[in-house]
C-alpha positions as protocol buffer text, in pm:
chain_id: "A"
residue {
  index: 1
  type: MET
  ca { x: -3092 y: -1574 z: -145 }
}
residue {
  index: 2
  type: ILE
  ca { x: -2771 y: -1420 z: -276 }
}
residue {
  index: 3
  type: HIS
  ca { x: -2640 y: -1116 z: -92 }
}
residue {
  index: 4
  type: TRP
  ca { x: -2435 y: -895 z: -323 }
}
residue {
  index: 5
  type: THR
  ca { x: -2145 y: -719 z: -154 }
}
residue {
  index: 6
  type: PRO
  ca { x: -1921 y: -443 z: -294 }
}
residue {
  index: 7
  type: ARG
  ca { x: -1573 y: -570 z: -376 }
}
residue {
  index: 8
  type: ALA
  ca { x: -1396 y: -351 z: -119 }
}
residue {
  index: 9
  type: GLU
  ca { x: -1620 y: -473 z: 163 }
}
residue {
  index: 10
  type: PHE
  ca { x: -1586 y: -834 z: 52 }
}
residue {
  index: 11
  type: LEU
  ca { x: -1206 y: -818 z: 48 }
}
residue {
  index: 12
  type: ASP
  ca { x: -1195 y: -628 z: 376 }
}
residue {
  index: 13
  type: ASN
  ca { x: -1311 y: -947 z: 545 }
}
residue {
  index: 14
  type: THR
  ca { x: -997 y: -1148 z: 625 }
}
residue {
  index: 15
  type: ASN
  ca { x: -1174 y: -1483 z: 582 }
}
residue {
  index: 16
  type: ASN
  ca { x: -1312 y: -1386 z: 242 }
}
residue {
  index: 17
  type: LYS
  ca { x: -973 y: -1265 z: 126 }
}
residue {
  index: 18
  type: SER
  ca { x: -796 y: -1580 z: 242 }
}
residue {
  index: 19
  type: GLU
  ca { x: -1048 y: -1806 z: 72 }
}
residue {
  index: 20
  type: LEU
  ca { x: -1028 y: -1608 z: -252 }
}
residue {
  index: 21
  type: ILE
  ca { x: -648 y: -1626 z: -253 }
}
residue {
  index: 22
  type: HIS
  ca { x: -663 y: -2001 z: -189 }
}
residue {
  index: 23
  type: LEU
  ca { x: -916 y: -2052 z: -470 }
}
residue {
  index: 24
  type: ARG
  ca { x: -720 y: -1852 z: -726 }
}
residue {
  index: 25
  type: SER
  ca { x: -386 y: -2004 z: -623 }
}
residue {
  index: 26
  type: SER
  ca { x: -514 y: -2360 z: -653 }
}
residue {
  index: 27
  type: THR
  ca { x: -671 y: -2281 z: -991 }
}
residue {
  index: 28
  type: PHE
  ca { x: -345 y: -2135 z: -1124 }
}
residue {
  index: 29
  type: ARG
  ca { x: -144 y: -2432 z: -1001 }
}
residue {
  index: 30
  type: LYS
  ca { x: -382 y: -2673 z: -1176 }
}
residue {
  index: 31
  type: HIS
  ca { x: -290 y: -2495 z: -1500 }
}
residue {
  index: 32
  type: ASN
  ca { x: 83 y: -2523 z: -1424 }
}
residue {
  index: 33
  type: ILE
  ca { x: 116 y: -2156 z: -1332 }
}
residue {
  index: 34
  type: THR
  ca { x: 372 y: -2090 z: -1058 }
}
residue {
  index: 35
  type: VAL
  ca { x: 226 y: -1913 z: -756 }
}
residue {
  index: 36
  type: GLU
  ca { x: 414 y: -1742 z: -475 }
}
residue {
  index: 37
  type: GLN
  ca { x: 188 y: -1649 z: -186 }
}
residue {
  index: 38
  type: CYS
  ca { x: 306 y: -1359 z: 33 }
}
residue {
  index: 39
  type: ASP
  ca { x: 220 y: -1317 z: 399 }
}
residue {
  index: 40
  type: ASN
  ca { x: 254 y: -939 z: 390 }
}
residue {
  index: 41
  type: ASP
  ca { x: 288 y: -670 z: 123 }
}
residue {
  index: 42
  type: ALA
  ca { x: 368 y: -837 z: -208 }
}
residue {
  index: 43
  type: ASP
  ca { x: 541 y: -549 z: -390 }
}
residue {
  index: 44
  type: THR
  ca { x: 897 y: -658 z: -315 }
}
residue {
  index: 45
  type: SER
  ca { x: 822 y: -1021 z: -402 }
}
residue {
  index: 46
  type: ILE
  ca { x: 662 y: -920 z: -732 }
}
residue {
  index: 47
  type: VAL
  ca { x: 967 y: -716 z: -829 }
}
residue {
  index: 48
  type: ARG
  ca { x: 1212 y: -985 z: -720 }
}
residue {
  index: 49
  type: GLU
  ca { x: 1035 y: -1260 z: -916 }
}
residue {
  index: 50
  type: ALA
  ca { x: 989 y: -1040 z: -1224 }
}
residue {
  index: 51
  type: LEU
  ca { x: 1358 y: -948 z: -1237 }
}
residue {
  index: 52
  type: ALA
  ca { x: 1465 y: -1308 z: -1181 }
}
residue {
  index: 53
  type: THR
  ca { x: 1240 y: -1434 z: -1460 }
}
residue {
  index: 54
  type: ALA
  ca { x: 1350 y: -1155 z: -1696 }
}
residue {
  index: 55
  type: THR
  ca { x: 1703 y: -1296 z: -1701 }
}
residue {
  index: 56
  type: ASP
  ca { x: 1571 y: -1583 z: -1918 }
}
residue {
  index: 57
  type: ASP
  ca { x: 1259 y: -1452 z: -2087 }
}
residue {
  index: 58
  type: SER
  ca { x: 1047 y: -1142 z: -2145 }
}
residue {
  index: 59
  type: VAL
  ca { x: 813 y: -1050 z: -1859 }
}
residue {
  index: 60
  type: GLU
  ca { x: 494 y: -852 z: -1819 }
}
residue {
  index: 61
  type: VAL
  ca { x: 405 y: -729 z: -1471 }
}
residue {
  index: 62
  type: ARG
  ca { x: 40 y: -635 z: -1426 }
}
residue {
  index: 63
  type: ALA
  ca { x: -26 y: -402 z: -1135 }
}
residue {
  index: 64
  type: GLU
  ca { x: -172 y: -64 z: -1048 }
}
residue {
  index: 65
  type: ASP
  ca { x: 83 y: 21 z: -779 }
}
residue {
  index: 66
  type: ALA
  ca { x: 341 y: 289 z: -857 }
}
residue {
  index: 67
  type: ASP
  ca { x: 569 y: 140 z: -591 }
}
residue {
  index: 68
  type: VAL
  ca { x: 616 y: -169 z: -811 }
}
residue {
  index: 69
  type: LEU
  ca { x: 702 y: 38 z: -1117 }
}
residue {
  index: 70
  type: VAL
  ca { x: 954 y: 253 z: -929 }
}
residue {
  index: 71
  type: MET
  ca { x: 1131 y: -53 z: -787 }
}
residue {
  index: 72
  type: LEU
  ca { x: 1141 y: -218 z: -1129 }
}
residue {
  index: 73
  type: VAL
  ca { x: 1291 y: 92 z: -1291 }
}
residue {
  index: 74
  type: HIS
  ca { x: 1549 y: 125 z: -1016 }
}
residue {
  index: 75
  type: HIS
  ca { x: 1660 y: -238 z: -1006 }
}
residue {
  index: 76
  type: ILE
  ca { x: 1633 y: -361 z: -1365 }
}
residue {
  index: 77
  type: PRO
  ca { x: 1979 y: -446 z: -1505 }
}
residue {
  index: 78
  type: SER
  ca { x: 2074 y: -360 z: -1861 }
}
residue {
  index: 79
  type: THR
  ca { x: 2119 y: -728 z: -1951 }
}
residue {
  index: 80
  type: ASN
  ca { x: 1760 y: -835 z: -1883 }
}
residue {
  index: 81
  type: HIS
  ca { x: 1510 y: -945 z: -2145 }
}
residue {
  index: 82
  type: PRO
  ca { x: 1223 y: -702 z: -2217 }
}
residue {
  index: 83
  type: LEU
  ca { x: 1019 y: -621 z: -1907 }
}
residue {
  index: 84
  type: PHE
  ca { x: 685 y: -444 z: -1932 }
}
residue {
  index: 85
  type: PHE
  ca { x: 469 y: -287 z: -1664 }
}
residue {
  index: 86
  type: THR
  ca { x: 99 y: -296 z: -1751 }
}
residue {
  index: 87
  type: THR
  ca { x: -182 y: -105 z: -1582 }
}
residue {
  index: 88
  type: SER
  ca { x: -542 y: -31 z: -1674 }
}
residue {
  index: 89
  type: LYS
  ca { x: -410 y: 277 z: -1855 }
}
residue {
  index: 90
  type: GLY
  ca { x: -153 y: 107 z: -2075 }
}
residue {
  index: 91
  type: SER
  ca { x: 173 y: -86 z: -2096 }
}
residue {
  index: 92
  type: TYR
  ca { x: 520 y: 60 z: -2038 }
}
residue {
  index: 93
  type: ASP
  ca { x: 868 y: -62 z: -2125 }
}
residue {
  index: 94
  type: VAL
  ca { x: 1058 y: -52 z: -1795 }
}
residue {
  index: 95
  type: ARG
  ca { x: 1403 y: -41 z: -1955 }
}
residue {
  index: 96
  type: ARG
  ca { x: 1309 y: 253 z: -2177 }
}
residue {
  index: 97
  type: ILE
  ca { x: 1188 y: 443 z: -1872 }
}
residue {
  index: 98
  type: ARG
  ca { x: 1519 y: 377 z: -1696 }
}
residue {
  index: 99
  type: GLU
  ca { x: 1722 y: 477 z: -2001 }
}
residue {
  index: 100
  type: ALA
  ca { x: 1533 y: 807 z: -2019 }
}
residue {
  index: 101
  type: LEU
  ca { x: 1659 y: 900 z: -1671 }
}
residue {
  index: 102
  type: SER
  ca { x: 1995 y: 1057 z: -1595 }
}
residue {
  index: 103
  type: GLU
  ca { x: 2242 y: 876 z: -1370 }
}
residue {
  index: 104
  type: ARG
  ca { x: 2153 y: 1106 z: -1081 }
}
residue {
  index: 105
  type: GLU
  ca { x: 1779 y: 1048 z: -1133 }
}
residue {
  index: 106
  type: ARG
  ca { x: 1829 y: 672 z: -1134 }
}
residue {
  index: 107
  type: CYS
  ca { x: 2026 y: 694 z: -811 }
}
residue {
  index: 108
  type: TYR
  ca { x: 1772 y: 910 z: -630 }
}
residue {
  index: 109
  type: LEU
  ca { x: 1454 y: 759 z: -776 }
}
residue {
  index: 110
  type: LEU
  ca { x: 1367 y: 531 z: -483 }
}
residue {
  index: 111
  type: PHE
  ca { x: 1439 y: 799 z: -225 }
}
residue {
  index: 112
  type: CYS
  ca { x: 1234 y: 1062 z: -408 }
}
residue {
  index: 113
  type: HIS
  ca { x: 937 y: 830 z: -448 }
}
residue {
  index: 114
  type: ALA
  ca { x: 938 y: 715 z: -86 }
}
residue {
  index: 115
  type: PHE
  ca { x: 1006 y: 1058 z: 66 }
}
residue {
  index: 116
  type: THR
  ca { x: 734 y: 1234 z: -133 }
}
residue {
  index: 117
  type: GLY
  ca { x: 461 y: 979 z: -65 }
}
residue {
  index: 118
  type: CYS
  ca { x: 411 y: 608 z: -125 }
}
residue {
  index: 119
  type: ASP
  ca { x: 210 y: 322 z: 29 }
}
residue {
  index: 120
  type: THR
  ca { x: 353 y: 383 z: 376 }
}
residue {
  index: 121
  type: VAL
  ca { x: 443 y: 754 z: 363 }
}
residue {
  index: 122
  type: SER
  ca { x: 208 y: 1051 z: 340 }
}
residue {
  index: 123
  type: ALA
  ca { x: 242 y: 1296 z: 53 }
}
residue {
  index: 124
  type: ILE
  ca { x: 402 y: 1636 z: 115 }
}
residue {
  index: 125
  type: ALA
  ca { x: 140 y: 1910 z: 131 }
}
residue {
  index: 126
  type: GLY
  ca { x: 147 y: 2159 z: -152 }
}
residue {
  index: 127
  type: HIS
  ca { x: 421 y: 1989 z: -352 }
}
residue {
  index: 128
  type: GLY
  ca { x: 378 y: 1737 z: -632 }
}
residue {
  index: 129
  type: LYS
  ca { x: 604 y: 1440 z: -691 }
}
residue {
  index: 130
  type: THR
  ca { x: 736 y: 1556 z: -1027 }
}
residue {
  index: 131
  type: THR
  ca { x: 834 y: 1900 z: -899 }
}
residue {
  index: 132
  type: LEU
  ca { x: 1008 y: 1758 z: -593 }
}
residue {
  index: 133
  type: PHE
  ca { x: 1183 y: 1494 z: -802 }
}
residue {
  index: 134
  type: ASP
  ca { x: 1331 y: 1765 z: -1023 }
}
residue {
  index: 135
  type: ARG
  ca { x: 1437 y: 1970 z: -720 }
}
residue {
  index: 136
  type: PHE
  ca { x: 1593 y: 1674 z: -539 }
}
residue {
  index: 137
  type: CYS
  ca { x: 1792 y: 1582 z: -849 }
}
residue {
  index: 138
  type: ALA
  ca { x: 1914 y: 1938 z: -906 }
}
residue {
  index: 139
  type: GLY
  ca { x: 2220 y: 1875 z: -688 }
}
residue {
  index: 140
  type: ASP
  ca { x: 2147 y: 2127 z: -411 }
}
residue {
  index: 141
  type: ILE
  ca { x: 2098 y: 1874 z: -129 }
}
residue {
  index: 142
  type: ASP
  ca { x: 2296 y: 1570 z: -243 }
}
residue {
  index: 143
  type: GLU
  ca { x: 2480 y: 1532 z: 87 }
}
residue {
  index: 144
  type: HIS
  ca { x: 2150 y: 1507 z: 277 }
}
residue {
  index: 145
  type: VAL
  ca { x: 1983 y: 1272 z: 30 }
}
residue {
  index: 146
  type: ASP
  ca { x: 2292 y: 1049 z: 36 }
}
residue {
  index: 147
  type: ILE
  ca { x: 2239 y: 995 z: 409 }
}
residue {
  index: 148
  type: PHE
  ca { x: 1907 y: 824 z: 332 }
}
residue {
  index: 149
  type: LEU
  ca { x: 2088 y: 597 z: 86 }
}
residue {
  index: 150
  type: ASP
  ca { x: 2358 y: 507 z: 339 }
}
residue {
  index: 151
  type: THR
  ca { x: 2265 y: 180 z: 512 }
}
residue {
  index: 152
  type: GLN
  ca { x: 2512 y: 264 z: 790 }
}
residue {
  index: 153
  type: ALA
  ca { x: 2362 y: 605 z: 869 }
}
residue {
  index: 154
  type: THR
  ca { x: 2250 y: 659 z: 1228 }
}
residue {
  index: 155
  type: LYS
  ca { x: 1894 y: 744 z: 1328 }
}
residue {
  index: 156
  type: ASP
  ca { x: 1998 y: 1093 z: 1438 }
}
residue {
  index: 157
  type: ALA
  ca { x: 2171 y: 1155 z: 1106 }
}
residue {
  index: 158
  type: VAL
  ca { x: 1859 y: 1051 z: 914 }
}
residue {
  index: 159
  type: ILE
  ca { x: 1639 y: 1276 z: 1130 }
}
residue {
  index: 160
  type: GLN
  ca { x: 1872 y: 1572 z: 1077 }
}
residue {
  index: 161
  type: ALA
  ca { x: 1889 y: 1508 z: 703 }
}
residue {
  index: 162
  type: GLY
  ca { x: 1511 y: 1478 z: 680 }
}
residue {
  index: 163
  type: THR
  ca { x: 1462 y: 1805 z: 867 }
}
residue {
  index: 164
  type: THR
  ca { x: 1708 y: 1980 z: 638 }
}
residue {
  index: 165
  type: ILE
  ca { x: 1533 y: 1846 z: 329 }
}
residue {
  index: 166
  type: PHE
  ca { x: 1198 y: 1974 z: 455 }
}
residue {
  index: 167
  type: GLN
  ca { x: 1359 y: 2313 z: 516 }
}
residue {
  index: 168
  type: TYR
  ca { x: 1478 y: 2304 z: 157 }
}
residue {
  index: 169
  type: ILE
  ca { x: 1130 y: 2214 z: 30 }
}
residue {
  index: 170
  type: TYR
  ca { x: 955 y: 2491 z: 222 }
}
residue {
  index: 171
  type: HIS
  ca { x: 1239 y: 2745 z: 202 }
}
residue {
  index: 172
  type: ALA
  ca { x: 1265 y: 2755 z: 583 }
}
residue {
  index: 173
  type: PRO
  ca { x: 1554 y: 2971 z: 718 }
}
residue {
  index: 174
  type: GLY
  ca { x: 1772 y: 2727 z: 911 }
}
residue {
  index: 175
  type: ILE
  ca { x: 1702 y: 2466 z: 1175 }
}
residue {
  index: 176
  type: HIS
  ca { x: 1519 y: 2708 z: 1404 }
}
residue {
  index: 177
  type: GLY
  ca { x: 1295 y: 2823 z: 1122 }
}
residue {
  index: 178
  type: TYR
  ca { x: 1126 y: 2484 z: 1090 }
}
residue {
  index: 179
  type: GLU
  ca { x: 1028 y: 2313 z: 1412 }
}
residue {
  index: 180
  type: PRO
  ca { x: 756 y: 2047 z: 1452 }
}
residue {
  index: 181
  type: VAL
  ca { x: 462 y: 2172 z: 1657 }
}
residue {
  index: 182
  type: PRO
  ca { x: 243 y: 1910 z: 1831 }
}
residue {
  index: 183
  type: THR
  ca { x: -122 y: 1948 z: 1741 }
}
residue {
  index: 184
  type: LEU
  ca { x: -374 y: 2047 z: 2005 }
}
residue {
  index: 185
  type: ASP
  ca { x: -663 y: 1900 z: 1807 }
}
residue {
  index: 186
  type: PRO
  ca { x: -816 y: 1566 z: 1912 }
}
residue {
  index: 187
  type: MET
  ca { x: -690 y: 1256 z: 1732 }
}
residue {
  index: 188
  type: ALA
  ca { x: -1034 y: 1191 z: 1585 }
}
residue {
  index: 189
  type: PRO
  ca { x: -1397 y: 1297 z: 1634 }
}
residue {
  index: 190
  type: GLU
  ca { x: -1537 y: 1183 z: 1966 }
}
residue {
  index: 191
  type: GLU
  ca { x: -1798 y: 959 z: 1802 }
}
residue {
  index: 192
  type: LEU
  ca { x: -1521 y: 762 z: 1631 }
}
residue {
  index: 193
  type: LEU
  ca { x: -1326 y: 721 z: 1953 }
}
residue {
  index: 194
  type: GLN
  ca { x: -1630 y: 575 z: 2128 }
}
residue {
  index: 195
  type: PHE
  ca { x: -1737 y: 306 z: 1881 }
}
residue {
  index: 196
  type: THR
  ca { x: -1739 y: -62 z: 1976 }
}
residue {
  index: 197
  type: SER
  ca { x: -1610 y: -347 z: 1762 }
}
residue {
  index: 198
  type: CYS
  ca { x: -1558 y: -718 z: 1813 }
}
residue {
  index: 199
  type: ASN
  ca { x: -1324 y: -991 z: 1700 }
}
residue {
  index: 200
  type: CYS
  ca { x: -1560 y: -1288 z: 1716 }
}
residue {
  index: 201
  type: ASN
  ca { x: -1487 y: -1606 z: 1524 }
}
residue {
  index: 202
  type: GLY
  ca { x: -1852 y: -1711 z: 1524 }
}
residue {
  index: 203
  type: ASP
  ca { x: -2159 y: -1545 z: 1379 }
}
residue {
  index: 204
  type: CYS
  ca { x: -2193 y: -1289 z: 1665 }
}
residue {
  index: 205
  type: SER
  ca { x: -2553 y: -1399 z: 1717 }
}
residue {
  index: 206
  type: ASN
  ca { x: -2530 y: -1534 z: 2074 }
}
residue {
  index: 207
  type: SER
  ca { x: -2860 y: -1697 z: 1999 }
}
residue {
  index: 208
  type: ASN
  ca { x: -2877 y: -1871 z: 2336 }
}
residue {
  index: 209
  type: GLY
  ca { x: -2986 y: -1541 z: 2489 }
}
residue {
  index: 210
  type: ASP
  ca { x: -2780 y: -1594 z: 2802 }
}
residue {
  index: 211
  type: CYS
  ca { x: -2628 y: -1256 z: 2887 }
}
residue {
  index: 212
  type: SER
  ca { x: -2355 y: -1419 z: 3093 }
}
residue {
  index: 213
  type: ASN
  ca { x: -2227 y: -1596 z: 2782 }
}
residue {
  index: 214
  type: ARG
  ca { x: -2233 y: -1297 z: 2550 }
}
residue {
  index: 215
  type: ARG
  ca { x: -1875 y: -1280 z: 2435 }
}
residue {
  index: 216
  type: CYS
  ca { x: -1945 y: -1052 z: 2139 }
}
residue {
  index: 217
  type: SER
  ca { x: -1868 y: -700 z: 2261 }
}
residue {
  index: 218
  type: CYS
  ca { x: -2096 y: -549 z: 1997 }
}
residue {
  index: 219
  type: LYS
  ca { x: -2389 y: -766 z: 2102 }
}
residue {
  index: 220
  type: ARG
  ca { x: -2312 y: -705 z: 2466 }
}
residue {
  index: 221
  type: ASN
  ca { x: -2324 y: -328 z: 2416 }
}
residue {
  index: 222
  type: GLY
  ca { x: -2641 y: -343 z: 2209 }
}
residue {
  index: 223
  type: VAL
  ca { x: -2488 y: -225 z: 1881 }
}
residue {
  index: 224
  type: LYS
  ca { x: -2460 y: -376 z: 1535 }
}
residue {
  index: 225
  type: CYS
  ca { x: -2131 y: -510 z: 1405 }
}
residue {
  index: 226
  type: ILE
  ca { x: -1942 y: -270 z: 1179 }
}
residue {
  index: 227
  type: SER
  ca { x: -1662 y: -279 z: 921 }
}
residue {
  index: 228
  type: ALA
  ca { x: -1405 y: -232 z: 1199 }
}
residue {
  index: 229
  type: CYS
  ca { x: -1493 y: -572 z: 1349 }
}
residue {
  index: 230
  type: GLY
  ca { x: -1196 y: -803 z: 1309 }
}
residue {
  index: 231
  type: VAL
  ca { x: -1355 y: -1102 z: 1135 }
}
residue {
  index: 232
  type: CYS
  ca { x: -1714 y: -1040 z: 1032 }
}
residue {
  index: 233
  type: LYS
  ca { x: -1656 y: -679 z: 917 }
}
residue {
  index: 234
  type: GLY
  ca { x: -2025 y: -617 z: 980 }
}
residue {
  index: 235
  type: ILE
  ca { x: -2107 y: -832 z: 678 }
}
residue {
  index: 236
  type: SER
  ca { x: -2086 y: -1204 z: 745 }
}
residue {
  index: 237
  type: CYS
  ca { x: -2262 y: -1238 z: 1079 }
}
residue {
  index: 238
  type: LYS
  ca { x: -2612 y: -1235 z: 1228 }
}
residue {
  index: 239
  type: ASN
  ca { x: -2551 y: -907 z: 1411 }
}
residue {
  index: 240
  type: CYS
  ca { x: -2481 y: -692 z: 1105 }
}
residue {
  index: 241
  type: GLY
  ca { x: -2681 y: -389 z: 1003 }
}
residue {
  index: 242
  type: HIS
  ca { x: -2820 y: -512 z: 671 }
}
residue {
  index: 243
  type: ASP
  ca { x: -3130 y: -723 z: 648 }
}
residue {
  index: 244
  type: GLY
  ca { x: -2977 y: -998 z: 437 }
}
residue {
  index: 245
  type: GLY
  ca { x: -3156 y: -888 z: 123 }
}
residue {
  index: 246
  type: GLU
  ca { x: -3005 y: -777 z: -203 }
}
residue {
  index: 247
  type: SER
  ca { x: -2833 y: -443 z: -206 }
}
residue {
  index: 248
  type: GLY
  ca { x: -2932 y: -153 z: -424 }
}
residue {
  index: 249
  type: GLU
  ca { x: -2764 y: 54 z: -689 }
}
residue {
  index: 250
  type: ASP
  ca { x: -2439 y: 99 z: -498 }
}
residue {
  index: 251
  type: SER
  ca { x: -2356 y: -271 z: -516 }
}
residue {
  index: 252
  type: GLU
  ca { x: -2082 y: -386 z: -746 }
}
residue {
  index: 253
  type: ILE
  ca { x: -2105 y: -712 z: -933 }
}
residue {
  index: 254
  type: ASP
  ca { x: -1797 y: -853 z: -1100 }
}
residue {
  index: 255
  type: SER
  ca { x: -1838 y: -1093 z: -1382 }
}
């Protein structure tokens, strides 16, 4: 019996993801397609390889991540061959995007994108990226933005510059007008703080029934495995919540 699993849940399982990467990589290599496998986030590697290849030939980068586009626009040299960034919404000429920006906008592009929200930074409440980009490039806070671009800047200098920039965003009156206030709210709802998960490498079944050998913390506590479990993700073990049958309308099948 085939158990259909939504794509997000399937890829959330580290074993599934590793096997899929291995399968696709080996298939590409059989067709003489160069593959570079990244251990962590691939954005920087994608940009580096695209720019290197564009010195000899035209390149199309297919991705849905704005971080990749921003880095391409910032780093692409004027001597490169055509480089296009393609998403599900269309294809964009990276050089034309760069040429449409002023020198100041090109200089501050990476900072503005990272500071206003990216893969690793939360967005700024109540302020959109475009509006903040225009304000940052207006020239009012250049000296503070430049600190973020200075690789020799100290931690204290970056903190002070960041605080000043937030004051500028929210029109706060001076350093004492904008002070961080620790929250008194709990980190998360109590029911989330109390859940149990495991990191078993087996099937979590503990079928021998011997309580002394129950290494699965979920099984030991009498609960089903969940998506927070390190390996099985509540999907690929005998202690998961589903009954092993086919899923209903919410399932996603990729052809």
